């Protein structure tokens, strides 16, 4: 009887050890389901991410929308992300990287609740005020529009305005300097300057 009891205790001990190992494996796997990481390298459609001591290589990154309307932005090295491990386990290469977390390296450009802002880098920004409806855009490299433009409302320029022939400043100079070839010699130049 004692021998049977000892055998039963040994059997239960093995089961407890197996359950403990299974629990540890589940704990380790659950720790790897969602991880905070930092982008180490980028390519067109994948990133390498360091998460603690682990490295996930060539994992796809979240694109804002990839249907009929698409927005693409390649992540930046040093950018924080959330790794979602679709395969569970210790292998983070089955993950997807969700980008866009603010960090010390890449802080929010505005924290005003009424502003939507995009900072493209190199001084190029767009800031839309939800309350006033005003858009303030800085394009240091200029803007090229391919297509027709129709505007309702006033237009004011701090610089010169030109068409396919010449600028308004050049037209103004022609008008102001032109000489009347007929009529009173005292009014050979225009009386009203532009």
Short mmCIF file of C-alpha atoms in Angstrom, two decimals:
data_model
loop_
_atom_site.label_atom_id
_atom_site.label_comp_id
_atom_site.label_asym_id
_atom_site.label_seq_id
_atom_site.Cartn_x
_atom_site.Cartn_y
_atom_site.Cartn_z
CA UNK A 1 0.00 0.00 0.00
CA UNK A 2 2.81 2.41 0.87
CA UNK A 3 4.51 1.58 -2.38
CA UNK A 4 1.34 2.41 -4.35
CA UNK A 5 1.03 5.68 -2.47
CA UNK A 6 4.63 6.65 -3.29
CA UNK A 7 4.06 5.77 -6.97
CA UNK A 8 0.91 7.90 -6.99
CA UNK A 9 2.79 10.85 -5.42
CA UNK A 10 5.57 10.50 -8.01
CA UNK A 11 2.97 10.46 -10.77
CA UNK A 12 1.30 13.58 -9.39
CA UNK A 13 4.70 15.25 -9.03
CA UNK A 14 5.43 14.60 -12.72
CA UNK A 15 2.04 16.08 -13.65
CA UNK A 16 2.68 19.18 -11.51
CA UNK A 17 6.13 19.62 -13.12
CA UNK A 18 4.59 19.25 -16.60
CA UNK A 19 1.86 21.77 -15.75
CA UNK A 20 4.44 24.16 -14.36
CA UNK A 21 6.52 23.92 -17.56
CA UNK A 22 3.38 24.43 -19.65
CA UNK A 23 2.43 27.49 -17.56
CA UNK A 24 5.93 28.92 -17.99
CA UNK A 25 5.77 28.35 -21.75
CA UNK A 26 2.34 30.07 -21.87
CA UNK A 27 3.67 32.97 -19.78
CA UNK A 28 6.66 33.39 -22.09
CA UNK A 29 4.44 33.17 -25.17
CA UNK A 30 1.94 35.69 -23.79
CA UNK A 31 4.79 38.10 -23.02
CA UNK A 32 5.68 37.99 -26.72
CA UNK A 33 2.16 38.57 -28.09
CA UNK A 34 2.37 42.37 -27.81
CA UNK A 35 5.72 44.10 -27.39
CA UNK A 36 7.01 47.64 -27.59
CA UNK A 37 9.85 47.92 -30.08
CA UNK A 38 12.14 50.33 -31.91
CA UNK A 39 12.76 50.26 -35.66
CA UNK A 40 16.35 49.20 -36.40
CA UNK A 41 16.15 49.08 -40.23
CA UNK A 42 13.56 49.69 -42.95
CA UNK A 43 12.82 48.58 -46.48
CA UNK A 44 9.91 49.21 -48.85
CA UNK A 45 7.43 46.92 -47.09
CA UNK A 46 9.14 45.53 -43.99
CA UNK A 47 11.05 46.66 -40.92
CA UNK A 48 13.55 45.13 -38.52
CA UNK A 49 12.52 45.84 -34.94
CA UNK A 50 14.41 45.50 -31.68
CA UNK A 51 12.21 44.62 -28.69
CA UNK A 52 14.30 44.32 -25.55
CA UNK A 53 16.93 41.66 -26.23
CA UNK A 54 14.93 40.23 -29.17
CA UNK A 55 15.04 41.25 -32.80
CA UNK A 56 12.25 40.75 -35.32
CA UNK A 57 13.45 40.86 -38.93
CA UNK A 58 11.56 41.60 -42.13
CA UNK A 59 8.16 42.03 -40.48
CA UNK A 60 5.46 43.94 -42.40
CA UNK A 61 4.47 47.33 -41.06
CA UNK A 62 1.00 48.83 -40.80
CA UNK A 63 0.08 51.15 -43.69
CA UNK A 64 -2.59 53.75 -42.88
CA UNK A 65 -4.86 52.37 -45.58
CA UNK A 66 -4.05 50.00 -48.38
CA UNK A 67 -7.29 49.67 -50.33
CA UNK A 68 -8.67 51.86 -53.09
CA UNK A 69 -7.25 54.89 -51.26
CA UNK A 70 -3.70 54.35 -50.11
CA UNK A 71 -1.28 56.30 -47.97
CA UNK A 72 2.34 55.16 -47.76
CA UNK A 73 5.01 56.27 -45.36
CA UNK A 74 8.18 54.32 -44.77
CA UNK A 75 8.95 54.15 -41.04
CA UNK A 76 12.02 55.92 -39.68
CA UNK A 77 14.93 54.23 -37.95
CA UNK A 78 14.56 54.89 -34.22
CA UNK A 79 10.75 55.14 -34.40
CA UNK A 80 8.78 53.33 -31.71
CA UNK A 81 6.22 50.71 -32.70
CA UNK A 82 3.99 48.01 -31.28
CA UNK A 83 4.81 44.47 -32.38
CA UNK A 84 1.82 42.13 -32.52
CA UNK A 85 3.04 38.55 -32.70
CA UNK A 86 0.55 36.66 -34.87
CA UNK A 87 2.35 33.34 -34.45
CA UNK A 88 2.80 33.53 -30.66
CA UNK A 89 5.81 31.79 -29.20
CA UNK A 90 9.29 33.22 -29.02
CA UNK A 91 9.70 33.88 -32.75
CA UNK A 92 8.90 37.57 -33.29
CA UNK A 93 9.37 37.23 -37.07
CA UNK A 94 5.66 36.33 -37.32
CA UNK A 95 4.75 39.83 -36.14
CA UNK A 96 3.20 42.94 -37.65
CA UNK A 97 4.55 46.36 -36.65
CA UNK A 98 2.09 49.15 -35.85
CA UNK A 99 3.83 52.47 -36.36
CA UNK A 100 3.10 55.99 -35.16
CA UNK A 101 3.88 56.08 -31.44
CA UNK A 102 5.28 59.43 -30.34
CA UNK A 103 8.65 59.24 -28.62
CA UNK A 104 11.56 61.41 -27.52
CA UNK A 105 13.15 60.97 -30.97
CA UNK A 106 9.86 61.67 -32.79
CA UNK A 107 7.57 63.83 -30.61
CA UNK A 108 4.09 65.07 -31.57
CA UNK A 109 4.31 68.19 -33.72
CA UNK A 110 1.26 69.67 -32.01
CA UNK A 111 -0.81 68.69 -29.01
CA UNK A 112 -3.56 71.26 -29.59
CA UNK A 113 -6.93 69.49 -29.70
CA UNK A 114 -8.20 71.67 -32.57
CA UNK A 115 -5.17 71.10 -34.84
CA UNK A 116 -4.40 68.35 -37.33
CA UNK A 117 -0.77 68.60 -38.37
CA UNK A 118 1.54 66.77 -40.72
CA UNK A 119 5.28 67.45 -40.59
CA UNK A 120 7.02 66.05 -43.65
CA UNK A 121 10.49 67.15 -42.48
CA UNK A 122 12.86 69.77 -43.89
CA UNK A 123 10.44 72.56 -42.89
CA UNK A 124 7.46 71.25 -44.88
CA UNK A 125 4.34 71.30 -42.69
CA UNK A 126 0.57 71.43 -43.01
CA UNK A 127 -1.56 72.49 -40.06
CA UNK A 128 -5.36 72.48 -40.26
CA UNK A 129 -7.36 74.26 -37.57
CA UNK A 130 -10.62 72.37 -37.00
CA UNK A 131 -12.26 75.37 -35.28
CA UNK A 132 -11.46 78.08 -37.84
CA UNK A 133 -11.19 75.92 -40.97
CA UNK A 134 -7.84 77.54 -41.80
CA UNK A 135 -4.98 75.60 -43.37
CA UNK A 136 -1.45 76.88 -42.84
CA UNK A 137 1.06 75.18 -45.11
CA UNK A 138 4.82 75.67 -45.44
CA UNK A 139 6.35 74.28 -48.64
CA UNK A 140 9.98 75.46 -48.72
CA UNK A 141 10.61 73.62 -52.00
CA UNK A 142 7.54 75.14 -53.67
CA UNK A 143 4.34 73.57 -54.99
CA UNK A 144 3.73 72.24 -58.50
CA UNK A 145 0.11 71.56 -59.43
CA UNK A 146 -0.62 69.51 -62.54
CA UNK A 147 -4.18 70.37 -63.51
CA UNK A 148 -6.57 73.27 -63.70
CA UNK A 149 -7.09 75.53 -60.71
CA UNK A 150 -10.33 77.33 -60.00
CA UNK A 151 -10.50 79.73 -57.09
CA UNK A 152 -13.42 81.42 -55.39
CA UNK A 153 -12.47 84.38 -53.26
CA UNK A 154 -9.58 86.80 -53.15
CA UNK A 155 -6.02 86.09 -54.14
CA UNK A 156 -3.09 87.95 -52.61
CA UNK A 157 0.57 87.29 -53.34
CA UNK A 158 3.58 88.68 -51.48
CA UNK A 159 5.75 87.97 -54.52
CA UNK A 160 5.35 88.41 -58.27
CA UNK A 161 2.64 86.65 -60.29
CA UNK A 162 3.44 85.35 -63.78
CA UNK A 163 1.73 83.54 -66.64
CA UNK A 164 3.16 81.83 -69.73
CA UNK A 165 4.30 85.15 -71.23
CA UNK A 166 5.68 87.34 -68.44
CA UNK A 167 5.14 88.53 -64.89
CA UNK A 168 2.69 91.19 -63.73
CA UNK A 169 5.68 93.31 -62.69
CA UNK A 170 7.00 93.17 -66.29
CA UNK A 171 3.53 94.10 -67.63
CA UNK A 172 3.39 97.00 -65.16
CA UNK A 173 6.78 98.26 -66.38
CA UNK A 174 5.64 98.10 -70.03
CA UNK A 175 2.47 100.01 -69.20
CA UNK A 176 4.18 102.67 -67.07
CA UNK A 177 6.97 103.30 -69.61
CA UNK A 178 4.93 103.23 -72.81
CA UNK A 179 4.88 106.39 -74.95
CA UNK A 180 1.81 107.68 -76.79
CA UNK A 181 2.73 108.16 -80.42
CA UNK A 182 -0.17 110.46 -81.25
CA UNK A 183 -1.94 113.34 -79.55
CA UNK A 184 -0.63 116.01 -77.21
CA UNK A 185 3.20 115.89 -76.85
CA UNK A 186 2.87 116.87 -73.17
CA UNK A 187 1.14 113.54 -72.47
CA UNK A 188 3.56 111.24 -74.26
CA UNK A 189 3.76 108.99 -71.16
CA UNK A 190 0.78 107.59 -69.35
CA UNK A 191 -0.59 109.88 -66.67
CA UNK A 192 -1.57 107.08 -64.29
CA UNK A 193 1.10 104.66 -63.14
CA UNK A 194 0.26 101.11 -62.15
#
